[in-house]
Short mmCIF file of C-alpha atoms in Angstrom, two decimals:
data_model
loop_
_atom_site.label_atom_id
_atom_site.label_comp_id
_atom_site.label_asym_id
_atom_site.label_seq_id
_atom_site.Cartn_x
_atom_site.Cartn_y
_atom_site.Cartn_z
CA MET A 305 -7.13 14.20 15.32
CA SER A 306 -8.17 17.03 12.99
CA ASP A 307 -4.76 18.66 13.48
CA ILE A 308 -2.86 15.68 12.04
CA VAL A 309 -5.21 15.55 9.05
CA ALA A 310 -4.67 19.27 8.49
CA ARG A 311 -0.92 18.71 8.74
CA ALA A 312 -1.09 15.96 6.12
CA ARG A 313 -3.15 18.13 3.77
CA ALA A 314 -0.67 20.99 4.11
CA LEU A 315 2.23 18.65 3.32
CA ALA A 316 0.35 17.31 0.31
CA ASP A 317 -0.42 20.76 -1.10
CA ASP A 318 2.83 22.54 -0.22
CA LEU A 319 5.44 19.78 -0.64
CA LEU A 320 4.18 16.60 -2.28
CA PHE A 321 2.08 17.84 -5.18
CA PRO A 322 4.50 20.59 -6.31
CA GLY A 323 7.28 17.98 -6.40
CA ALA A 324 5.28 15.03 -7.74
CA GLY A 325 6.23 15.58 -11.37
CA GLY A 326 9.91 15.65 -10.50
CA VAL A 327 9.59 12.54 -8.34
CA ASP A 328 7.86 10.72 -11.19
CA ALA A 329 10.50 11.80 -13.72
CA ALA A 330 13.41 10.88 -11.45
CA GLY A 331 11.90 7.51 -10.53
CA ALA A 332 12.75 7.90 -6.85
CA VAL A 333 11.10 9.44 -3.82
CA PRO A 334 13.61 11.77 -2.14
CA THR A 335 14.55 10.69 1.37
CA ALA A 336 13.98 14.28 2.47
CA VAL A 337 10.31 13.98 1.55
CA LEU A 338 9.85 10.88 3.70
CA ASP A 339 11.80 12.63 6.47
CA ALA A 340 9.21 15.42 6.33
CA LEU A 341 6.43 12.87 6.87
CA ALA A 342 8.34 11.42 9.81
CA ASP A 343 8.92 14.90 11.29
CA ALA A 344 5.16 15.49 11.06
CA GLY A 345 4.55 12.34 13.12
CA LEU A 346 2.91 10.44 10.27
CA TYR A 347 5.08 7.33 10.62
CA GLY A 348 3.60 6.86 14.09
CA LEU A 349 0.01 7.26 12.96
CA THR A 350 -0.99 3.70 13.91
CA GLY A 351 1.44 3.26 16.81
CA PRO A 352 0.58 3.43 20.53
CA VAL A 353 0.95 6.72 22.38
CA ALA A 354 3.19 5.08 24.99
CA HIS A 355 5.86 4.60 22.31
CA GLY A 356 5.47 7.97 20.62
CA GLY A 357 2.68 7.04 18.24
CA LEU A 358 -0.62 8.77 17.64
CA ALA A 359 -2.95 5.75 18.03
CA ALA A 360 -5.14 7.31 15.35
CA ASP A 361 -8.65 6.02 14.78
CA PRO A 362 -9.43 4.44 11.38
CA GLY A 363 -11.17 7.56 10.08
CA THR A 364 -8.07 9.64 10.73
CA VAL A 365 -5.82 7.05 9.06
CA HIS A 366 -8.09 7.06 6.01
CA ALA A 367 -8.17 10.88 5.84
CA VAL A 368 -4.39 11.17 6.09
CA ALA A 369 -3.85 8.49 3.43
CA GLU A 370 -6.31 10.27 1.13
CA ALA A 371 -4.57 13.60 1.64
CA LEU A 372 -1.09 12.24 0.92
CA ALA A 373 -2.27 10.30 -2.14
CA GLY A 374 -3.68 13.53 -3.50
CA GLY A 375 -0.20 15.02 -3.18
CA ASP A 376 2.04 12.31 -4.60
CA LEU A 377 0.90 8.72 -4.97
CA SER A 378 4.44 7.30 -5.00
CA THR A 379 5.25 8.91 -1.66
CA ALA A 380 1.92 7.89 -0.16
CA PHE A 381 2.41 4.33 -1.40
CA VAL A 382 5.82 4.00 0.29
CA TRP A 383 4.54 5.52 3.54
CA LEU A 384 1.33 3.47 3.64
CA GLN A 385 3.19 0.15 3.73
CA HIS A 386 4.82 1.19 7.01
CA LEU A 387 1.54 1.64 8.89
CA THR A 388 0.86 -2.09 9.22
CA VAL A 389 4.07 -2.73 11.11
CA PRO A 390 3.81 -0.52 14.24
CA ALA A 391 0.26 -1.79 14.77
CA MET A 392 1.41 -5.43 14.57
CA VAL A 393 4.60 -4.98 16.60
CA ALA A 394 2.62 -3.36 19.43
CA GLY A 395 2.02 -6.04 22.04
CA SER A 396 4.63 -8.38 20.56
CA PRO A 397 7.95 -9.34 22.18
CA LEU A 398 9.63 -6.88 19.77
CA ALA A 399 7.73 -3.84 21.03
CA GLU A 400 10.38 -2.50 23.38
CA GLU A 401 13.17 -2.95 20.85
CA TYR A 402 11.47 -1.54 17.77
CA LEU A 403 8.27 0.34 18.48
CA SER A 404 9.59 3.77 19.46
CA ASP A 405 11.88 3.87 16.42
CA LEU A 406 9.07 2.68 14.12
CA CYS A 407 6.71 5.37 15.42
CA ALA A 408 9.34 8.07 14.98
CA GLY A 409 10.28 6.90 11.50
CA ARG A 410 13.85 6.22 12.56
CA VAL A 411 13.22 2.62 11.52
CA ARG A 412 11.09 2.38 8.38
CA SER A 413 9.36 -0.74 7.21
CA GLY A 414 7.76 -2.42 4.24
CA ILE A 415 5.52 -5.46 4.01
CA ALA A 416 5.63 -8.76 2.12
CA LEU A 417 2.16 -10.12 2.85
CA LEU A 418 0.11 -10.42 -0.35
CA ALA A 419 0.23 -14.02 -1.48
CA ALA A 420 0.64 -15.47 2.00
CA THR A 421 -3.10 -15.06 2.50
CA ARG A 422 -3.89 -17.42 -0.38
CA PRO A 423 -4.12 -21.21 0.05
CA GLN A 424 -2.13 -21.88 -3.15
CA PRO A 425 0.53 -21.26 -4.17
CA VAL A 426 2.44 -20.73 -0.96
CA ALA A 427 4.54 -17.61 -1.53
CA ILE A 428 7.08 -17.94 1.30
CA THR A 429 7.61 -20.95 3.55
CA ALA A 430 9.25 -20.92 6.97
CA ARG A 431 10.82 -23.77 8.90
CA ARG A 432 12.21 -23.50 12.41
CA GLU A 433 15.80 -24.70 12.84
CA GLY A 434 16.91 -24.06 16.39
CA GLU A 435 17.21 -20.32 16.94
CA VAL A 436 16.42 -19.29 13.37
CA PHE A 437 13.61 -19.43 10.85
CA VAL A 438 14.69 -20.43 7.35
CA LEU A 439 12.68 -18.74 4.60
CA ASP A 440 12.23 -19.87 1.00
CA GLY A 441 10.10 -18.45 -1.80
CA GLY A 442 9.14 -14.96 -2.83
CA VAL A 443 6.47 -12.32 -3.35
CA PRO A 444 6.10 -10.07 -6.40
CA TRP A 445 5.38 -6.76 -4.68
CA VAL A 446 7.39 -5.21 -1.85
CA THR A 447 7.26 -1.42 -1.91
CA GLY A 448 9.79 1.11 -0.69
CA TRP A 449 12.83 -1.14 -0.90
CA ASP A 450 15.35 1.67 -1.10
CA HIS A 451 13.70 3.42 1.85
CA VAL A 452 13.00 0.68 4.39
CA ASP A 453 15.16 -0.90 7.08
CA VAL A 454 13.00 -3.97 7.75
CA VAL A 455 10.24 -5.87 5.97
CA LEU A 456 7.35 -7.57 7.74
CA VAL A 457 7.22 -10.96 6.01
CA ALA A 458 4.35 -13.41 6.22
CA ALA A 459 5.47 -17.00 5.76
CA ARG A 460 3.69 -20.36 6.16
CA ASP A 461 4.85 -23.60 7.72
CA ASP A 462 3.61 -27.17 7.54
CA ALA A 463 1.21 -26.56 10.42
CA ASP A 464 -0.78 -24.10 8.27
CA VAL A 465 0.35 -21.16 10.37
CA VAL A 466 1.26 -17.68 9.17
CA HIS A 467 4.39 -16.32 10.84
CA PHE A 468 5.13 -12.59 10.76
CA LEU A 469 8.84 -11.90 10.90
CA LEU A 470 10.88 -8.71 10.73
CA VAL A 471 13.50 -9.29 8.03
CA ASP A 472 16.38 -6.89 7.41
CA ALA A 473 15.95 -5.17 4.03
CA VAL A 474 19.47 -5.99 2.90
CA ALA A 475 20.20 -7.90 -0.30
CA GLY A 476 22.68 -10.76 -0.19
CA PRO A 477 23.33 -14.34 -1.32
CA THR A 478 20.01 -15.58 0.13
CA LEU A 479 17.88 -12.46 -0.43
CA GLU A 480 17.34 -10.79 -3.80
CA ALA A 481 15.27 -7.70 -4.60
CA VAL A 482 14.42 -7.31 -8.30
CA GLN A 483 13.12 -3.90 -9.35
CA GLN A 484 9.63 -3.92 -10.86
CA GLN A 485 8.96 -1.78 -13.94
CA LEU A 486 5.60 -0.08 -13.44
CA VAL A 487 3.47 2.20 -15.60
CA ALA A 488 3.02 4.51 -12.59
CA VAL A 489 4.52 4.98 -9.10
CA GLN A 490 7.87 3.74 -10.40
CA ALA A 491 9.39 6.03 -7.78
CA SER A 492 7.92 3.78 -5.07
CA SER A 493 10.89 1.38 -5.38
CA THR A 494 8.65 -1.66 -5.64
CA VAL A 495 10.55 -4.94 -6.00
CA GLU A 496 10.02 -8.64 -6.33
CA LEU A 497 11.47 -10.24 -3.20
CA ARG A 498 13.17 -13.63 -3.58
CA LEU A 499 14.41 -15.70 -0.64
CA GLN A 500 16.41 -18.92 -0.72
CA GLY A 501 17.53 -20.47 2.54
CA HIS A 502 17.36 -17.05 4.15
CA GLU A 503 17.84 -17.18 7.91
CA VAL A 504 16.03 -14.85 10.28
CA PRO A 505 16.60 -14.97 14.05
CA ALA A 506 13.67 -16.55 15.86
CA SER A 507 13.74 -13.51 18.13
CA ARG A 508 12.39 -11.49 15.16
CA LEU A 509 9.06 -13.33 15.30
CA VAL A 510 6.25 -10.79 15.60
CA ARG A 511 3.38 -13.26 15.89
CA SER A 512 1.89 -16.44 14.45
CA VAL A 513 -1.77 -17.06 13.63
CA PRO A 514 -3.71 -19.92 12.05
CA LEU A 515 -4.04 -19.37 8.31
CA ALA A 516 -7.84 -19.54 8.40
CA GLU A 517 -7.95 -16.78 11.02
CA TRP A 518 -5.72 -14.53 8.93
CA GLN A 519 -7.73 -15.14 5.78
CA ALA A 520 -11.01 -14.47 7.60
CA ALA A 521 -9.71 -11.06 8.72
CA ASP A 522 -8.47 -10.06 5.25
CA PRO A 523 -11.77 -8.63 3.85
CA GLY A 524 -12.00 -6.19 6.73
CA ASN A 525 -8.58 -4.75 5.87
CA LEU A 526 -9.51 -3.41 2.44
CA ARG A 527 -10.76 0.05 3.40
CA THR A 528 -7.48 1.94 3.76
CA ASN A 529 -6.26 1.20 0.23
CA GLY A 530 -9.44 2.80 -1.08
CA SER A 531 -8.22 6.13 0.26
CA LEU A 532 -5.52 6.22 -2.42
CA ALA A 533 -8.16 6.33 -5.14
CA LEU A 534 -10.12 8.98 -3.26
CA GLY A 535 -7.00 11.13 -2.98
CA LEU A 536 -6.47 11.00 -6.73
CA VAL A 537 -10.10 11.97 -7.34
CA GLY A 538 -9.77 14.88 -4.95
CA ARG A 539 -6.73 16.19 -6.79
CA CYS A 540 -8.52 15.94 -10.13
CA THR A 541 -11.42 17.99 -8.76
CA ARG A 542 -8.98 20.71 -7.68
CA LEU A 543 -7.24 20.82 -11.05
CA ALA A 544 -10.39 21.19 -13.13
CA ASP A 545 -13.87 22.63 -12.64
CA LEU A 546 -15.74 19.36 -12.15
CA PRO A 547 -18.39 20.01 -9.45
CA GLY A 548 -20.31 16.81 -10.16
CA LEU A 549 -17.14 14.83 -9.54
CA ALA A 550 -16.74 16.41 -6.11
CA ALA A 551 -20.22 15.20 -5.18
CA ASP A 552 -19.39 11.70 -6.41
CA LEU A 553 -16.24 11.77 -4.28
CA THR A 554 -18.27 12.56 -1.17
CA ASP A 555 -20.74 9.77 -1.92
CA THR A 556 -18.02 7.21 -2.64
CA ARG A 557 -16.14 8.08 0.54
CA ALA A 558 -19.34 7.68 2.55
CA ARG A 559 -19.99 4.27 1.01
CA LEU A 560 -16.46 3.12 1.82
CA ASP A 561 -16.76 4.34 5.40
CA ALA A 562 -20.10 2.57 5.89
CA ALA A 563 -19.14 -0.71 4.22
CA GLY A 564 -18.73 -3.88 6.22
CA PRO A 565 -16.53 -6.77 5.07
CA ALA A 566 -19.17 -8.08 2.65
CA ASP A 567 -19.67 -4.68 1.01
CA LEU A 568 -16.06 -3.50 0.94
CA PRO A 569 -15.10 -5.13 -2.38
CA GLY A 570 -17.92 -3.30 -4.15
CA ALA A 571 -17.07 -0.03 -2.42
CA ARG A 572 -13.39 -0.43 -3.31
CA ALA A 573 -14.36 -1.09 -6.93
CA GLU A 574 -16.49 2.05 -6.93
CA ALA A 575 -13.55 4.12 -5.66
CA ALA A 576 -11.14 2.73 -8.27
CA ALA A 577 -13.67 3.25 -11.06
CA LEU A 578 -14.25 6.82 -9.92
CA ALA A 579 -10.50 7.52 -9.99
CA HIS A 580 -10.37 6.12 -13.51
CA ARG A 581 -13.27 8.35 -14.58
CA ALA A 582 -11.88 11.41 -12.77
CA ALA A 583 -8.51 11.13 -14.52
CA GLY A 584 -10.26 10.75 -17.86
CA LEU A 585 -12.40 13.82 -17.21
CA LEU A 586 -9.34 15.80 -16.18
CA ALA A 587 -7.54 14.77 -19.37
CA VAL A 588 -10.49 15.86 -21.52
CA ALA A 589 -10.88 19.14 -19.63
CA THR A 590 -7.15 19.82 -19.95
CA GLY A 591 -7.02 19.08 -23.66
CA SER A 592 -3.93 18.26 -25.68
CA ARG A 593 -1.55 19.21 -22.86
CA SER A 594 -2.72 16.09 -20.99
CA VAL A 595 -0.79 13.86 -23.39
CA SER A 596 2.45 15.76 -22.88
CA ARG A 597 4.84 13.73 -20.77
CA GLY A 598 5.14 15.27 -17.32
CA HIS A 599 1.83 17.12 -17.26
CA PRO A 600 -0.12 16.40 -14.04
CA ALA A 601 -3.08 15.09 -16.04
CA GLU A 602 -0.82 12.60 -17.82
CA ARG A 603 0.67 11.34 -14.56
CA LEU A 604 -2.70 11.12 -12.82
CA THR A 605 -4.12 9.12 -15.72
CA ARG A 606 -1.34 6.56 -15.38
CA GLU A 607 -1.84 6.45 -11.63
CA ALA A 608 -5.56 5.84 -12.09
CA LEU A 609 -4.68 2.83 -14.26
CA PHE A 610 -2.41 1.54 -11.49
CA LEU A 611 -5.19 1.92 -8.92
CA LEU A 612 -7.55 -0.22 -11.00
CA VAL A 613 -5.45 -3.26 -10.05
CA PHE A 614 -3.58 -2.25 -6.88
CA GLY A 615 -4.52 -4.19 -3.75
CA SER A 616 -7.21 -6.07 -5.63
CA ARG A 617 -9.08 -9.24 -4.75
CA PRO A 618 -11.25 -11.46 -6.99
CA ALA A 619 -14.42 -9.82 -5.65
CA ILE A 620 -13.07 -6.32 -6.30
CA ARG A 621 -12.03 -7.30 -9.81
CA ALA A 622 -15.43 -8.80 -10.59
CA ALA A 623 -17.19 -5.67 -9.33
CA LEU A 624 -14.89 -3.43 -11.35
CA LEU A 625 -15.37 -5.42 -14.52
CA ASP A 626 -19.11 -5.09 -14.05
CA ARG A 627 -18.85 -1.33 -13.47
CA LEU A 628 -16.63 -0.87 -16.51
CA GLY A 629 -18.99 -2.78 -18.78
CA ALA A 630 -17.55 -6.31 -18.94
CA SER A 631 -21.02 -7.86 -19.11
CA ARG A 632 -21.79 -5.86 -22.24
CA SER A 633 -18.49 -6.83 -23.88
CA GLY A 634 -18.71 -10.50 -22.93
CA LEU A 635 -15.60 -10.31 -20.70
CA GLY A 636 -15.86 -12.33 -17.53
CA ALA A 637 -14.13 -11.87 -14.19
CA GLY A 638 -11.89 -14.83 -14.88
CA GLN A 639 -10.24 -13.43 -17.99
CA ASP A 640 -8.98 -10.18 -19.40
CA ALA A 641 -9.20 -8.76 -22.89
CA ALA A 642 -6.37 -11.04 -24.03
CA GLY A 643 -8.29 -14.10 -22.88
CA ARG A 644 -5.96 -15.01 -20.01
#
């Protein structure tokens, strides 16, 4: 799989990073950029070979995500959401209809999963009415709205089951997408998704699992998001002469790769804290130009802030607060500096 990692790194260095400032300023990832990722086979990274995917091992997925994040975090963020869907559709009744197009990037997908893994509050509920599921509720973060055709939605019913449904990414009377205003990766087209009596054909059911089973698997799914922070650190090391930072990057990556579910929150916290430190070091090394709007150091600093909270969990937050000195300031994991 070294060839696909090399391909991703070349795209990051030759296409994504040179255009990242323009993407950030415009507030939109160009479709042509995502087309380039699809042409390189990256939309099929997690899909089965029989349907045109690459069936990449986790290490390859992590290396590709790290490379793309070091090019342009907004683009990587949109692309990364897609990877969950081919892997989940494989083996489902929808495989023959959707999988080849998902792997090729002809059908692009987002995910609406976050709060459905929490016992309370229930983000989206589903009830079966004949040949449709009726969805109500919402989730605050669905990325890539302007670039996706379908969204994999997790919704709970009264039987404490999580249903995964492919929902068309089309706004209407029962589906509303409200643009989020973010300090970084605004170009990722991240929205709040609101559903009210929204009907989805029962034939779009990907799978259903008991809630406890889904929650138990969640800690083991935290590794890939850590690659985004590593990619930012890697870019900082290439923009400034920071040899010690490169060594820290190697150590942090190794810790993430070795971590089991119990250790992943701490390893994720370490990666996010390192990205925060790397962006700060780059800003200092760059000097006054780093506070000029549009300079790479300015953008990377905002992205490091975003990565402090992206894809977090209570355990990650507690570990990060400890790393950043919360115990010395008297700030606990249950509150922020404003006391909330």
